[in-house]
CSV table of C-alpha atoms in Angstrom, one decimal:
chain,number,residue,atom,x,y,z
M,1,MET,CA,0.0,0.0,0.0
M,2,THR,CA,1.3,3.4,-1.0
M,3,ASP,CA,1.2,6.7,1.0
M,4,PHE,CA,0.4,10.1,-0.3
M,5,GLU,CA,4.0,10.8,-1.4
M,6,GLY,CA,4.1,7.4,-3.2
M,7,HIS,CA,0.8,8.2,-5.0
M,8,LYS,CA,2.2,11.6,-6.0
M,9,ARG,CA,5.4,9.9,-7.4
M,10,LEU,CA,3.2,7.4,-9.3
M,11,GLY,CA,1.1,10.3,-10.5
M,12,TYR,CA,4.3,12.0,-11.9
M,13,TYR,CA,5.2,8.7,-13.7
M,14,ALA,CA,1.7,8.6,-15.1
M,15,ILE,CA,2.1,12.2,-16.4
M,16,GLY,CA,5.2,11.0,-18.2
M,17,ILE,CA,3.4,8.1,-19.8
M,18,TYR,CA,0.4,10.3,-20.6
M,19,SER,CA,2.7,12.9,-22.2
M,20,LEU,CA,4.4,10.2,-24.3
M,21,VAL,CA,0.9,9.0,-25.5
M,22,ALA,CA,-0.1,12.6,-26.3
M,23,ILE,CA,3.2,13.3,-28.2
M,24,SER,CA,3.0,9.9,-30.1
M,25,SER,CA,-0.5,10.8,-31.3
M,26,LEU,CA,1.2,13.4,-33.5
M,27,GLY,CA,2.2,10.5,-35.8
M,28,VAL,CA,-1.5,9.8,-36.5
M,29,TYR,CA,-2.8,13.4,-36.1
M,30,PRO,CA,0.0,15.9,-37.0
M,31,SER,CA,-2.6,18.7,-36.9
M,32,LEU,CA,-2.5,18.4,-33.0
M,33,LEU,CA,1.0,19.9,-32.8
M,34,SER,CA,-0.3,23.4,-31.7
M,35,HIS,CA,-2.5,21.8,-29.1
M,36,ILE,CA,0.1,19.5,-27.4
M,37,PRO,CA,1.2,22.1,-24.8
M,38,GLY,CA,-2.4,22.6,-23.7
M,39,ILE,CA,-3.2,18.9,-23.9
M,40,ILE,CA,-0.2,18.0,-21.7
M,41,GLY,CA,-0.6,20.9,-19.3
M,42,LEU,CA,-4.3,20.4,-18.6
M,43,GLY,CA,-3.9,16.7,-18.8
M,44,SER,CA,-1.2,16.7,-16.2
M,45,ILE,CA,-3.5,18.4,-13.7
M,46,ILE,CA,-6.2,15.8,-14.4
M,47,VAL,CA,-3.6,12.9,-14.1
M,48,LEU,CA,-2.8,14.1,-10.6
M,49,ALA,CA,-6.4,14.6,-9.7
M,50,GLY,CA,-7.0,11.0,-10.8
M,51,ALA,CA,-4.0,9.8,-8.8
M,52,PHE,CA,-5.3,11.4,-5.6
M,53,PHE,CA,-9.1,10.9,-6.0
M,54,PRO,CA,-9.4,7.4,-4.6
M,55,ASP,CA,-8.1,8.5,-1.2
M,56,ILE,CA,-10.9,11.0,-0.6
M,57,ASP,CA,-12.6,8.1,1.3
M,58,HIS,CA,-9.9,8.0,4.0
M,59,HIS,CA,-10.4,10.4,6.9
M,60,ALA,CA,-6.7,11.0,7.5
M,61,SER,CA,-5.6,11.4,3.9
M,62,ILE,CA,-4.4,14.7,2.4
M,63,PRO,CA,-6.8,14.4,-0.5
M,64,HIS,CA,-9.8,13.8,1.9
M,65,LYS,CA,-8.8,16.8,4.0
M,66,LYS,CA,-8.4,19.1,0.9
M,67,PHE,CA,-11.6,17.8,-0.6
M,68,LYS,CA,-13.5,18.4,2.6
M,69,GLN,CA,-12.0,21.9,3.0
M,70,GLY,CA,-12.8,22.8,-0.6
M,71,MET,CA,-16.4,21.4,-0.5
M,72,SER,CA,-17.0,23.1,2.9
M,73,LEU,CA,-15.8,26.4,1.5
M,74,ILE,CA,-18.1,26.0,-1.6
M,75,GLY,CA,-21.1,25.1,0.7
M,76,GLY,CA,-20.5,28.2,2.8
M,77,ILE,CA,-20.2,30.4,-0.3
M,78,LEU,CA,-23.4,29.0,-1.8
M,79,LEU,CA,-25.4,29.5,1.3
M,80,ALA,CA,-24.0,33.0,1.8
M,81,THR,CA,-24.7,33.8,-1.8
M,82,GLY,CA,-28.3,32.6,-1.3
M,83,VAL,CA,-28.7,35.1,1.6
M,84,ILE,CA,-27.2,37.9,-0.5
M,85,ALA,CA,-29.6,37.0,-3.3
M,86,LEU,CA,-32.5,37.1,-0.9
M,87,SER,CA,-31.4,40.3,0.7
M,88,PRO,CA,-33.9,42.6,-1.1
M,89,TYR,CA,-36.7,40.3,0.1
M,90,LEU,CA,-35.2,40.2,3.6
M,91,GLN,CA,-34.7,43.9,3.8
M,92,SER,CA,-38.3,44.5,3.1
M,93,ARG,CA,-39.4,42.1,5.9
M,94,ILE,CA,-36.8,42.8,8.6
M,95,SER,CA,-37.1,45.9,10.8
M,96,ILE,CA,-35.0,45.8,14.0
M,97,SER,CA,-34.9,49.1,15.6
M,98,GLN,CA,-31.6,51.0,15.7
M,99,LEU,CA,-29.8,48.7,13.2
M,100,PRO,CA,-29.5,49.4,9.5
M,101,ASN,CA,-30.7,46.6,7.3
M,102,GLU,CA,-27.3,46.3,5.7
M,103,CYS,CA,-25.8,45.3,9.0
M,104,ILE,CA,-28.4,42.6,9.5
M,105,ILE,CA,-27.8,41.3,6.0
M,106,ALA,CA,-24.0,41.3,6.6
M,107,VAL,CA,-24.4,39.3,9.9
M,108,ALA,CA,-26.8,36.9,8.2
M,109,THR,CA,-24.4,36.4,5.3
M,110,VAL,CA,-21.5,35.7,7.6
M,111,ALA,CA,-23.6,33.4,9.8
M,112,SER,CA,-24.9,31.5,6.7
M,113,PHE,CA,-21.3,31.1,5.4
M,114,ILE,CA,-20.3,29.5,8.8
M,115,ILE,CA,-23.4,27.3,8.9
M,116,GLY,CA,-23.0,26.2,5.3
M,117,ASN,CA,-19.3,25.5,5.8
M,118,LYS,CA,-19.9,23.4,8.9
M,119,ALA,CA,-23.0,21.6,7.4
M,120,VAL,CA,-21.1,20.4,4.4
M,121,SER,CA,-18.2,19.3,6.6
M,122,VAL,CA,-20.5,17.2,8.7
M,123,LEU,CA,-22.2,15.7,5.7
M,124,ILE,CA,-18.9,14.7,4.1
M,125,THR,CA,-17.8,13.1,7.3
M,126,ARG,CA,-21.1,11.3,7.8
M,127,PHE,CA,-21.5,10.0,4.3
M,128,ARG,CA,-17.8,9.2,3.5
M,129,PRO,CA,-17.6,5.7,1.8
M,130,LYS,CA,-15.6,3.0,3.5
M,131,HIS,CA,-11.9,3.1,2.6
M,132,ARG,CA,-10.9,1.3,-0.5
M,133,GLY,CA,-14.5,0.9,-1.4
M,134,ILE,CA,-16.3,2.6,-4.3
M,135,THR,CA,-13.6,5.2,-4.9
M,136,HIS,CA,-11.1,2.4,-5.6
M,137,LYS,CA,-13.2,0.6,-8.2
M,138,LYS,CA,-12.1,0.5,-11.9
M,139,THR,CA,-15.7,1.1,-12.8
M,140,THR,CA,-15.7,4.4,-10.8
M,141,GLY,CA,-12.6,5.5,-12.8
M,142,LEU,CA,-14.2,4.7,-16.1
M,143,ILE,CA,-17.5,6.5,-15.1
M,144,ILE,CA,-15.6,9.6,-14.2
M,145,ALA,CA,-13.5,9.4,-17.4
M,146,SER,CA,-16.7,9.1,-19.3
M,147,ILE,CA,-18.1,12.2,-17.6
M,148,ILE,CA,-15.0,14.1,-18.4
M,149,TYR,CA,-15.1,13.0,-22.0
M,150,VAL,CA,-18.8,13.9,-22.5
M,151,SER,CA,-18.5,17.2,-20.5
M,152,VAL,CA,-15.6,18.4,-22.6
M,153,SER,CA,-16.7,17.0,-26.0
M,154,THR,CA,-20.2,18.5,-25.8
M,155,GLN,CA,-18.7,22.0,-25.1
M,156,GLY,CA,-19.6,21.7,-21.4
M,157,ILE,CA,-16.5,23.7,-20.5
M,158,ASN,CA,-16.8,25.8,-23.7
M,159,LEU,CA,-13.3,25.3,-25.1
M,160,PRO,CA,-12.9,26.0,-28.8
M,161,VAL,CA,-11.0,22.7,-29.1
M,162,SER,CA,-13.2,20.6,-26.9
M,163,ASP,CA,-13.4,17.7,-29.4
M,164,THR,CA,-9.7,17.7,-29.6
M,165,TYR,CA,-9.1,17.7,-25.9
M,166,ALA,CA,-11.9,15.4,-24.7
M,167,PRO,CA,-10.2,12.0,-25.4
M,168,PHE,CA,-6.9,13.1,-24.1
M,169,LEU,CA,-8.4,14.4,-20.8
M,170,ALA,CA,-10.3,11.2,-20.3
M,171,ILE,CA,-7.1,9.2,-20.9
M,172,ALA,CA,-5.4,11.6,-18.4
M,173,TRP,CA,-7.9,10.7,-15.7
M,174,ILE,CA,-7.6,7.0,-16.4
M,175,SER,CA,-3.8,7.3,-16.3
M,176,GLY,CA,-3.8,8.9,-12.8
M,177,PHE,CA,-6.6,6.7,-11.5
M,178,LEU,CA,-4.9,3.5,-12.5
M,179,SER,CA,-1.6,4.7,-11.1
M,180,HIS,CA,-3.3,5.0,-7.7
M,181,LEU,CA,-4.8,1.5,-8.0
M,182,TYR,CA,-1.4,0.2,-9.0
M,183,GLY,CA,0.2,1.8,-5.9
M,184,ASP,CA,-2.5,0.1,-3.7
M,185,ASN,CA,-1.9,-3.3,-5.5
M,186,MET,CA,-5.6,-3.3,-6.7
M,187,LEU,CA,-5.3,-3.6,-10.4
M,188,SER,CA,-5.7,-7.3,-10.5
M,189,SER,CA,-8.9,-7.3,-8.4
């Protein structure tokens, strides 16, 4: 079984292999030459994401902690944004003497950020899958690669070269994901 540093090292190896695959595709598709830096650059980030993703299910892992922090932050921001969006409605309904409505909305926004942040953190802790469960399945890796492919190829991220990047980014995910499974000796299962 590999630790975070080992998975990072395997992720770097997977970037090398992925980069070789991308460069070797020039033999078949020479028109890709101008896209290779972008394909390798963006792909490298996705390779590392794939290499770290399976460990979001372990409470003490760095990927889990970063995922939990990021999602908690997003949860807090979304709830605070909701309060801000509702502020015209709230201002027309709230009248606490001696306090301007803007102060009340500011306090409500900060409070909702804290509540949203904590709520998402609790939900992630409560519903975290068991370690080396679903996040370590080859099927999960293929499903996420398919989502990446479809999202990018259907202009989901609105790149002018989405059809060009889509297969490479899906391969990047699979490269990183499989490097993680290799590090955990789970490729044969």
